[in-house]
Amino acid sequence: MKTKSAVRLRTNQIATTKEVVRWYLRHHFGRPSDPGVVEMFCDPSKVGAFAVDRGALRRGEPGALFRLLVATSMFQRRQDVQILRILQGIGADDARELTDARRLVALVEEGGCPHMQTTIDLANECDLDKDPKTQQGCCGANPTLACHMKRHTVLLKRYGHFGKVPTSIALMVKESGAEDLAALRRLVMKRERDPLTRAHAIARELSRAWRVNQKIASMFLSMITNPDLSRDLAPWSRGIDWSFYVVVDSNVDLFLASIGYKGAGTYDARRDFIRDLARSIDLTEFDGKLQAYNPRLVQQAMYLFMSVANRRAAEGDCMHLAPALCATCPRAVRSRCPARPE
């Protein structure tokens, strides 16, 4: 299975992106300031009790994978720094419940509510919300039930329905016919032979869970497959085409707009454009230890370059030395930098 962008690349788009990749590798790659990569999710100072044990993740243990997926699902429609504060504020006992797949399935069975037995029930029947006055979890479908998801939606401090997410992820795994995420991968690997088809299939399975869309699935899967961004913490790097996983968010969209992207607005179209763009950038020119072709790394450069909030939180970012360092940046980078002095 091959994908290819329908948009022809221009020389200036390639050149500008290459310079931004150079900037990223110089200032953030492999450093604690790099957000949304697996190292951040292993750091208790960043994600609190949601931190994943490095050894368990390296071994691909199911519990570590599930914890990482639940934590990853939080990173949508808010700035990363805000989500990190929420995760840091959740206690260890609550974090264990939110990231324990078996416990979540058991809570569904113990609760007995017909509106949360499957991922379809959660999507179509469960109307979990927050009371606007008390900010406590509530619902109209079964209002008297002391549902665990009503507690979860308060803990996670997101939308009223966000408390469904951990439970839905656990149910997604159960419905796949696999015992856990590691077993789900094995099922897909056995069923599909082509690495790219496998990449599609696993992302599609994960996206059946509530609020786990292409972006979240790609973010999670890239962390456990990409050999450059995750190095020795990528237990699924073999047998799956990890180059398929590109995380397209509002910051990436800002960068694409700045270089004149005129393609379709679908996730697939933007991902394919970035993958094609990355084919024109040989990363070994910057670092011989990198894969020559790594669209996720190229996309990470776009994302972080345009994320003023993340750059402001990173003490080593060049914005903190502006305007002194600005003159050293190529004009194509300097003119697009959202953090440049006015």
mmCIF file of C-alpha atoms in Angstrom:
data_model
loop_
_atom_site.group_PDB
_atom_site.id
_atom_site.type_symbol
_atom_site.label_atom_id
_atom_site.label_comp_id
_atom_site.label_asym_id
_atom_site.label_seq_id
_atom_site.Cartn_x
_atom_site.Cartn_y
_atom_site.Cartn_z
ATOM 1 C CA MET A 1 0.000 0.000 0.000
ATOM 2 C CA LYS A 2 1.551 3.296 -1.099
ATOM 3 C CA THR A 3 0.508 6.848 -0.376
ATOM 4 C CA LYS A 4 1.572 9.904 -2.284
ATOM 5 C CA SER A 5 0.596 13.548 -2.009
ATOM 6 C CA ALA A 6 -1.250 15.033 -4.950
ATOM 7 C CA VAL A 7 0.479 18.387 -4.336
ATOM 8 C CA ARG A 8 3.698 19.158 -6.189
ATOM 9 C CA LEU A 9 6.525 20.302 -3.945
ATOM 10 C CA ARG A 10 8.241 23.612 -4.596
ATOM 11 C CA THR A 11 11.941 24.250 -4.106
ATOM 12 C CA ASN A 12 11.367 26.979 -1.528
ATOM 13 C CA GLN A 13 9.086 24.700 0.521
ATOM 14 C CA ILE A 14 11.831 22.093 0.720
ATOM 15 C CA ALA A 15 14.548 24.638 1.502
ATOM 16 C CA THR A 16 12.553 26.353 4.257
ATOM 17 C CA THR A 17 11.560 23.085 5.894
ATOM 18 C CA LYS A 18 15.152 21.889 5.782
ATOM 19 C CA GLU A 19 16.319 24.993 7.637
ATOM 20 C CA VAL A 20 13.623 24.538 10.287
ATOM 21 C CA VAL A 21 14.722 20.926 10.720
ATOM 22 C CA ARG A 22 18.278 22.206 11.167
ATOM 23 C CA TRP A 23 17.006 24.651 13.830
ATOM 24 C CA TYR A 24 15.122 21.877 15.645
ATOM 25 C CA LEU A 25 18.064 19.493 15.696
ATOM 26 C CA ARG A 26 20.322 22.241 16.994
ATOM 27 C CA HIS A 27 18.060 23.511 19.777
ATOM 28 C CA HIS A 28 15.644 20.772 20.889
ATOM 29 C CA PHE A 29 16.130 17.283 19.481
ATOM 30 C CA GLY A 30 17.108 14.788 22.173
ATOM 31 C CA ARG A 31 16.737 17.389 24.910
ATOM 32 C CA PRO A 32 14.213 17.609 27.792
ATOM 33 C CA SER A 33 12.650 20.604 26.029
ATOM 34 C CA ASP A 34 11.330 18.375 23.205
ATOM 35 C CA PRO A 35 7.589 17.965 23.925
ATOM 36 C CA GLY A 36 5.281 15.149 22.898
ATOM 37 C CA VAL A 37 7.991 12.510 22.547
ATOM 38 C CA VAL A 38 8.419 9.399 24.631
ATOM 39 C CA GLU A 39 11.097 10.811 26.938
ATOM 40 C CA MET A 40 8.586 13.361 28.211
ATOM 41 C CA PHE A 41 6.158 10.580 29.139
ATOM 42 C CA CYS A 42 8.855 8.787 31.153
ATOM 43 C CA ASP A 43 9.626 11.866 33.246
ATOM 44 C CA PRO A 44 7.667 12.242 36.532
ATOM 45 C CA SER A 45 8.617 15.913 36.667
ATOM 46 C CA LYS A 46 6.664 16.381 33.426
ATOM 47 C CA VAL A 47 3.691 13.997 33.652
ATOM 48 C CA GLY A 48 3.577 13.223 37.370
ATOM 49 C CA ALA A 49 2.177 9.831 38.357
ATOM 50 C CA PHE A 50 1.463 9.035 34.704
ATOM 51 C CA ALA A 51 5.198 8.569 34.060
ATOM 52 C CA VAL A 52 5.931 5.312 32.249
ATOM 53 C CA ASP A 53 8.727 3.082 33.492
ATOM 54 C CA ARG A 54 11.500 3.132 30.897
ATOM 55 C CA GLY A 55 12.431 -0.510 31.329
ATOM 56 C CA ALA A 56 8.828 -1.686 31.051
ATOM 57 C CA LEU A 57 8.317 0.399 27.921
ATOM 58 C CA ARG A 58 11.558 -0.834 26.365
ATOM 59 C CA ARG A 59 10.307 -4.387 26.868
ATOM 60 C CA GLY A 60 6.916 -3.499 25.401
ATOM 61 C CA GLU A 61 5.021 -4.497 28.530
ATOM 62 C CA PRO A 62 1.239 -4.081 28.061
ATOM 63 C CA GLY A 63 0.742 -2.007 31.206
ATOM 64 C CA ALA A 64 3.351 0.518 30.125
ATOM 65 C CA LEU A 65 1.856 0.745 26.636
ATOM 66 C CA PHE A 66 -1.651 1.314 27.974
ATOM 67 C CA ARG A 67 -0.467 3.968 30.422
ATOM 68 C CA LEU A 68 1.325 5.767 27.604
ATOM 69 C CA LEU A 69 -1.755 5.667 25.375
ATOM 70 C CA VAL A 70 -4.052 7.072 28.065
ATOM 71 C CA ALA A 71 -1.607 9.877 28.867
ATOM 72 C CA THR A 72 -1.180 10.635 25.167
ATOM 73 C CA SER A 73 -4.945 10.908 24.693
ATOM 74 C CA MET A 74 -4.954 13.993 26.914
ATOM 75 C CA PHE A 75 -2.956 16.044 24.416
ATOM 76 C CA GLN A 76 -5.662 17.510 22.254
ATOM 77 C CA ARG A 77 -7.202 20.960 21.842
ATOM 78 C CA ARG A 78 -5.136 22.570 24.605
ATOM 79 C CA GLN A 79 -1.576 23.753 24.953
ATOM 80 C CA ASP A 80 0.857 21.065 26.071
ATOM 81 C CA VAL A 81 1.881 23.074 29.114
ATOM 82 C CA GLN A 82 -1.738 23.124 30.298
ATOM 83 C CA ILE A 83 -2.138 19.366 29.879
ATOM 84 C CA LEU A 84 1.095 18.740 31.754
ATOM 85 C CA ARG A 85 -0.231 20.735 34.700
ATOM 86 C CA ILE A 86 -3.385 18.590 34.741
ATOM 87 C CA LEU A 87 -1.403 15.350 34.690
ATOM 88 C CA GLN A 88 0.915 16.574 37.426
ATOM 89 C CA GLY A 89 -2.096 17.367 39.614
ATOM 90 C CA ILE A 90 -3.594 13.852 39.526
ATOM 91 C CA GLY A 91 -2.634 11.643 42.459
ATOM 92 C CA ALA A 92 -0.915 8.281 42.160
ATOM 93 C CA ASP A 93 -3.952 6.176 43.119
ATOM 94 C CA ASP A 94 -6.200 7.930 40.631
ATOM 95 C CA ALA A 95 -3.536 7.707 37.910
ATOM 96 C CA ARG A 96 -3.232 3.956 38.496
ATOM 97 C CA GLU A 97 -6.978 3.502 38.044
ATOM 98 C CA LEU A 98 -7.068 5.651 34.922
ATOM 99 C CA THR A 99 -4.256 3.650 33.318
ATOM 100 C CA ASP A 100 -5.155 0.099 34.349
ATOM 101 C CA ALA A 101 -7.004 -1.588 31.463
ATOM 102 C CA ARG A 102 -8.253 -4.551 33.491
ATOM 103 C CA ARG A 103 -9.476 -2.347 36.309
ATOM 104 C CA LEU A 104 -11.366 -0.129 33.875
ATOM 105 C CA VAL A 105 -13.119 -3.109 32.276
ATOM 106 C CA ALA A 106 -13.963 -4.411 35.749
ATOM 107 C CA LEU A 107 -15.490 -1.042 36.666
ATOM 108 C CA VAL A 108 -17.693 -1.264 33.580
ATOM 109 C CA GLU A 109 -18.870 -4.710 34.612
ATOM 110 C CA GLU A 110 -19.400 -3.696 38.238
ATOM 111 C CA GLY A 111 -21.299 -0.551 37.272
ATOM 112 C CA GLY A 112 -23.865 -2.443 35.256
ATOM 113 C CA CYS A 113 -24.883 0.562 33.157
ATOM 114 C CA PRO A 114 -26.128 -0.512 29.687
ATOM 115 C CA HIS A 115 -24.785 2.711 28.186
ATOM 116 C CA MET A 116 -21.104 1.897 28.725
ATOM 117 C CA GLN A 117 -20.712 -1.768 27.869
ATOM 118 C CA THR A 118 -19.034 -1.213 24.486
ATOM 119 C CA THR A 119 -17.235 1.525 22.590
ATOM 120 C CA ILE A 120 -20.393 1.958 20.493
ATOM 121 C CA ASP A 121 -22.520 2.349 23.615
ATOM 122 C CA LEU A 122 -20.133 4.982 24.939
ATOM 123 C CA ALA A 123 -20.227 6.886 21.664
ATOM 124 C CA ASN A 124 -23.966 6.711 21.008
ATOM 125 C CA GLU A 125 -25.752 6.187 24.323
ATOM 126 C CA CYS A 126 -23.600 7.605 27.123
ATOM 127 C CA ASP A 127 -24.176 11.339 27.597
ATOM 128 C CA LEU A 128 -21.529 11.946 30.244
ATOM 129 C CA ASP A 129 -21.157 15.620 31.092
ATOM 130 C CA LYS A 130 -20.284 18.010 33.900
ATOM 131 C CA ASP A 131 -22.841 19.906 35.932
ATOM 132 C CA PRO A 132 -22.175 23.574 35.098
ATOM 133 C CA LYS A 133 -22.826 24.610 38.707
ATOM 134 C CA THR A 134 -21.016 21.938 40.704
ATOM 135 C CA GLN A 135 -18.540 20.819 38.001
ATOM 136 C CA GLN A 136 -19.267 17.249 39.063
ATOM 137 C CA GLY A 137 -19.800 14.461 36.563
ATOM 138 C CA CYS A 138 -23.400 13.856 35.566
ATOM 139 C CA CYS A 139 -25.534 12.245 32.871
ATOM 140 C CA GLY A 140 -29.149 12.028 31.787
ATOM 141 C CA ALA A 141 -29.056 8.398 30.677
ATOM 142 C CA ASN A 142 -28.483 6.987 34.196
ATOM 143 C CA PRO A 143 -28.307 10.007 36.527
ATOM 144 C CA THR A 144 -28.438 8.142 39.851
ATOM 145 C CA LEU A 145 -25.532 5.814 39.106
ATOM 146 C CA ALA A 146 -22.252 6.640 40.853
ATOM 147 C CA CYS A 147 -20.372 5.943 37.636
ATOM 148 C CA HIS A 148 -16.580 5.765 37.642
ATOM 149 C CA MET A 149 -16.521 7.887 34.486
ATOM 150 C CA LYS A 150 -18.257 10.709 36.347
ATOM 151 C CA ARG A 151 -15.266 10.701 38.684
ATOM 152 C CA HIS A 152 -12.824 10.449 35.803
ATOM 153 C CA THR A 153 -14.223 13.436 33.958
ATOM 154 C CA VAL A 154 -13.617 15.551 37.050
ATOM 155 C CA LEU A 155 -10.095 14.210 37.508
ATOM 156 C CA LEU A 156 -9.112 14.837 33.893
ATOM 157 C CA LYS A 157 -10.356 18.455 33.891
ATOM 158 C CA ARG A 158 -11.294 18.419 30.231
ATOM 159 C CA TYR A 159 -14.627 18.427 28.429
ATOM 160 C CA GLY A 160 -17.598 16.959 30.241
ATOM 161 C CA HIS A 161 -17.462 13.800 28.162
ATOM 162 C CA PHE A 162 -13.696 13.329 28.410
ATOM 163 C CA GLY A 163 -14.079 10.925 31.324
ATOM 164 C CA LYS A 164 -15.061 8.289 28.781
ATOM 165 C CA VAL A 165 -11.607 8.159 27.218
ATOM 166 C CA PRO A 166 -9.652 5.728 29.476
ATOM 167 C CA THR A 167 -12.598 3.319 29.695
ATOM 168 C CA SER A 168 -13.211 3.477 25.961
ATOM 169 C CA ILE A 169 -9.551 2.680 25.256
ATOM 170 C CA ALA A 170 -9.776 -0.367 27.539
ATOM 171 C CA LEU A 171 -12.975 -1.510 25.810
ATOM 172 C CA MET A 172 -11.396 -0.968 22.398
ATOM 173 C CA VAL A 173 -8.614 -3.399 23.296
ATOM 174 C CA LYS A 174 -11.107 -5.949 24.640
ATOM 175 C CA GLU A 175 -13.293 -5.711 21.533
ATOM 176 C CA SER A 176 -10.312 -6.227 19.246
ATOM 177 C CA GLY A 177 -10.116 -9.801 20.485
ATOM 178 C CA ALA A 178 -6.746 -9.177 22.076
ATOM 179 C CA GLU A 179 -5.881 -9.438 25.746
ATOM 180 C CA ASP A 180 -3.844 -6.244 25.697
ATOM 181 C CA LEU A 181 -2.110 -3.774 23.366
ATOM 182 C CA ALA A 182 0.895 -6.042 22.863
ATOM 183 C CA ALA A 183 -1.431 -8.860 21.827
ATOM 184 C CA LEU A 184 -3.310 -6.473 19.524
ATOM 185 C CA ARG A 185 -0.068 -5.765 17.700
ATOM 186 C CA ARG A 186 0.603 -9.480 17.340
ATOM 187 C CA LEU A 187 -2.866 -10.019 15.856
ATOM 188 C CA VAL A 188 -2.317 -7.297 13.270
ATOM 189 C CA MET A 189 1.191 -8.547 12.462
ATOM 190 C CA LYS A 190 -0.186 -12.032 11.852
ATOM 191 C CA ARG A 191 -3.172 -10.843 9.824
ATOM 192 C CA GLU A 192 -1.289 -8.367 7.598
ATOM 193 C CA ARG A 193 2.000 -8.918 5.806
ATOM 194 C CA ASP A 194 2.792 -5.471 4.406
ATOM 195 C CA PRO A 195 4.431 -3.069 6.916
ATOM 196 C CA LEU A 196 2.443 -0.052 5.681
ATOM 197 C CA THR A 197 -0.826 -1.984 5.787
ATOM 198 C CA ARG A 198 0.026 -2.962 9.349
ATOM 199 C CA ALA A 199 0.621 0.685 10.223
ATOM 200 C CA HIS A 200 -2.805 1.605 8.840
ATOM 201 C CA ALA A 201 -4.504 -1.299 10.601
ATOM 202 C CA ILE A 202 -3.129 -0.625 14.078
ATOM 203 C CA ALA A 203 -3.987 3.084 13.868
ATOM 204 C CA ARG A 204 -7.488 2.182 12.713
ATOM 205 C CA GLU A 205 -7.973 -0.169 15.678
ATOM 206 C CA LEU A 206 -6.880 2.463 18.199
ATOM 207 C CA SER A 207 -9.108 5.096 16.607
ATOM 208 C CA ARG A 208 -12.223 3.133 17.545
ATOM 209 C CA ALA A 209 -11.818 4.452 21.093
ATOM 210 C CA TRP A 210 -13.594 7.630 22.153
ATOM 211 C CA ARG A 211 -11.572 10.760 21.259
ATOM 212 C CA VAL A 212 -8.654 8.710 19.922
ATOM 213 C CA ASN A 213 -8.400 10.175 16.437
ATOM 214 C CA GLN A 214 -5.715 9.932 13.755
ATOM 215 C CA LYS A 215 -3.596 12.518 15.522
ATOM 216 C CA ILE A 216 -3.630 10.766 18.905
ATOM 217 C CA ALA A 217 -3.154 7.319 17.374
ATOM 218 C CA SER A 218 -0.216 8.605 15.302
ATOM 219 C CA MET A 219 1.343 10.370 18.281
ATOM 220 C CA PHE A 220 1.197 7.220 20.405
ATOM 221 C CA LEU A 221 2.284 4.828 17.682
ATOM 222 C CA SER A 222 5.156 7.036 16.556
ATOM 223 C CA MET A 223 6.501 7.016 20.107
ATOM 224 C CA ILE A 224 6.687 3.227 20.224
ATOM 225 C CA THR A 225 7.875 2.686 16.652
ATOM 226 C CA ASN A 226 10.089 5.589 15.593
ATOM 227 C CA PRO A 227 13.791 4.703 15.989
ATOM 228 C CA ASP A 228 15.018 8.315 15.943
ATOM 229 C CA LEU A 229 12.525 10.068 18.214
ATOM 230 C CA SER A 230 12.360 7.226 20.742
ATOM 231 C CA ARG A 231 15.691 5.487 20.181
ATOM 232 C CA ASP A 232 15.845 2.464 22.523
ATOM 233 C CA LEU A 233 12.331 3.080 23.844
ATOM 234 C CA ALA A 234 10.512 2.005 20.659
ATOM 235 C CA PRO A 235 9.495 -1.633 21.233
ATOM 236 C CA TRP A 236 7.369 -1.836 18.049
ATOM 237 C CA SER A 237 9.932 -0.451 15.591
ATOM 238 C CA ARG A 238 10.233 -3.649 13.547
ATOM 239 C CA GLY A 239 7.674 -4.959 11.108
ATOM 240 C CA ILE A 240 5.603 -1.759 10.958
ATOM 241 C CA ASP A 241 6.143 1.151 8.587
ATOM 242 C CA TRP A 242 6.744 3.782 11.258
ATOM 243 C CA SER A 243 7.192 6.469 8.583
ATOM 244 C CA PHE A 244 3.395 6.476 8.171
ATOM 245 C CA TYR A 245 2.864 8.080 11.579
ATOM 246 C CA VAL A 246 2.832 11.861 11.336
ATOM 247 C CA VAL A 247 1.140 14.079 13.935
ATOM 248 C CA VAL A 248 -0.785 16.909 12.297
ATOM 249 C CA ASP A 249 -2.038 19.579 14.706
ATOM 250 C CA SER A 250 -2.786 23.300 14.606
ATOM 251 C CA ASN A 251 0.906 24.246 14.885
ATOM 252 C CA VAL A 252 1.817 22.001 11.967
ATOM 253 C CA ASP A 253 -1.037 23.557 10.023
ATOM 254 C CA LEU A 254 0.401 26.994 10.733
ATOM 255 C CA PHE A 255 3.731 25.926 9.316
ATOM 256 C CA LEU A 256 2.172 24.356 6.241
ATOM 257 C CA ALA A 257 0.243 27.566 5.617
ATOM 258 C CA SER A 258 3.462 29.586 5.967
ATOM 259 C CA ILE A 259 5.129 27.618 3.150
ATOM 260 C CA GLY A 260 2.062 27.861 0.920
ATOM 261 C CA TYR A 261 0.489 24.420 1.248
ATOM 262 C CA LYS A 262 -2.498 24.360 -1.115
ATOM 263 C CA GLY A 263 -3.613 20.769 -0.790
ATOM 264 C CA ALA A 264 -6.750 19.306 0.720
ATOM 265 C CA GLY A 265 -7.506 19.886 4.375
ATOM 266 C CA THR A 266 -7.976 16.238 5.250
ATOM 267 C CA TYR A 267 -5.645 14.571 7.700
ATOM 268 C CA ASP A 268 -4.552 12.071 5.066
ATOM 269 C CA ALA A 269 -3.677 14.778 2.535
ATOM 270 C CA ARG A 270 -1.613 16.797 4.979
ATOM 271 C CA ARG A 271 0.158 13.694 6.274
ATOM 272 C CA ASP A 272 0.994 12.567 2.742
ATOM 273 C CA PHE A 273 2.326 16.011 1.861
ATOM 274 C CA ILE A 274 4.638 15.960 4.887
ATOM 275 C CA ARG A 275 5.806 12.450 4.010
ATOM 276 C CA ASP A 276 6.618 13.561 0.478
ATOM 277 C CA LEU A 277 8.347 16.685 1.752
ATOM 278 C CA ALA A 278 10.476 14.559 4.081
ATOM 279 C CA ARG A 279 11.692 12.490 1.126
ATOM 280 C CA SER A 280 13.514 15.587 -0.099
ATOM 281 C CA ILE A 281 15.364 16.046 3.220
ATOM 282 C CA ASP A 282 18.200 13.635 3.930
ATOM 283 C CA LEU A 283 18.545 13.754 7.701
ATOM 284 C CA THR A 284 21.943 12.078 7.620
ATOM 285 C CA GLU A 285 23.289 15.410 6.359
ATOM 286 C CA PHE A 286 22.674 16.723 9.874
ATOM 287 C CA ASP A 287 23.438 13.606 11.907
ATOM 288 C CA GLY A 288 24.777 10.330 10.571
ATOM 289 C CA LYS A 289 22.981 8.439 13.346
ATOM 290 C CA LEU A 290 19.548 9.435 12.044
ATOM 291 C CA GLN A 291 17.457 7.636 9.457
ATOM 292 C CA ALA A 292 17.755 9.436 6.126
ATOM 293 C CA TYR A 293 13.958 9.504 5.796
ATOM 294 C CA ASN A 294 11.908 10.290 8.888
ATOM 295 C CA PRO A 295 8.761 12.355 8.270
ATOM 296 C CA ARG A 296 7.779 12.300 11.954
ATOM 297 C CA LEU A 297 11.013 14.048 12.874
ATOM 298 C CA VAL A 298 10.493 16.599 10.088
ATOM 299 C CA GLN A 299 6.954 17.166 11.342
ATOM 300 C CA GLN A 300 8.191 17.538 14.925
ATOM 301 C CA ALA A 301 10.459 20.334 13.749
ATOM 302 C CA MET A 302 7.494 22.112 12.135
ATOM 303 C CA TYR A 303 5.364 21.668 15.238
ATOM 304 C CA LEU A 304 7.892 22.889 17.781
ATOM 305 C CA PHE A 305 9.054 25.803 15.637
ATOM 306 C CA MET A 306 5.485 27.158 15.526
ATOM 307 C CA SER A 307 4.624 26.381 19.180
ATOM 308 C CA VAL A 308 5.351 29.585 21.062
ATOM 309 C CA ALA A 309 4.014 28.165 24.347
ATOM 310 C CA ASN A 310 6.376 25.170 24.268
ATOM 311 C CA ARG A 311 9.313 27.297 23.199
ATOM 312 C CA ARG A 312 8.645 29.796 25.971
ATOM 313 C CA ALA A 313 8.675 26.942 28.507
ATOM 314 C CA ALA A 314 12.028 25.704 27.166
ATOM 315 C CA GLU A 315 14.853 27.668 28.780
ATOM 316 C CA GLY A 316 17.266 26.740 26.019
ATOM 317 C CA ASP A 317 15.116 27.952 23.163
ATOM 318 C CA CYS A 318 16.677 30.693 21.069
ATOM 319 C CA MET A 319 13.682 32.977 21.666
ATOM 320 C CA HIS A 320 15.126 33.684 25.119
ATOM 321 C CA LEU A 321 18.229 35.149 23.498
ATOM 322 C CA ALA A 322 16.395 37.294 20.983
ATOM 323 C CA PRO A 323 17.151 39.498 19.227
ATOM 324 C CA ALA A 324 20.851 38.621 19.466
ATOM 325 C CA LEU A 325 20.526 35.188 17.853
ATOM 326 C CA CYS A 326 17.870 36.182 15.339
ATOM 327 C CA ALA A 327 20.444 37.617 12.956
ATOM 328 C CA THR A 328 22.104 34.200 12.708
ATOM 329 C CA CYS A 329 18.955 32.515 11.389
ATOM 330 C CA PRO A 330 18.372 32.222 7.645
ATOM 331 C CA ARG A 331 15.860 34.759 6.395
ATOM 332 C CA ALA A 332 13.345 32.045 5.464
ATOM 333 C CA VAL A 333 13.310 30.874 9.082
ATOM 334 C CA ARG A 334 13.480 34.292 10.714
ATOM 335 C CA SER A 335 10.594 35.663 8.652
ATOM 336 C CA ARG A 336 8.315 32.790 9.710
ATOM 337 C CA CYS A 337 9.326 32.564 13.359
ATOM 338 C CA PRO A 338 6.293 33.208 15.582
ATOM 339 C CA ALA A 339 8.611 33.963 18.534
ATOM 340 C CA ARG A 340 10.674 36.681 16.869
ATOM 341 C CA PRO A 341 10.684 40.113 18.514
ATOM 342 C CA GLU A 342 8.245 42.609 17.046
#
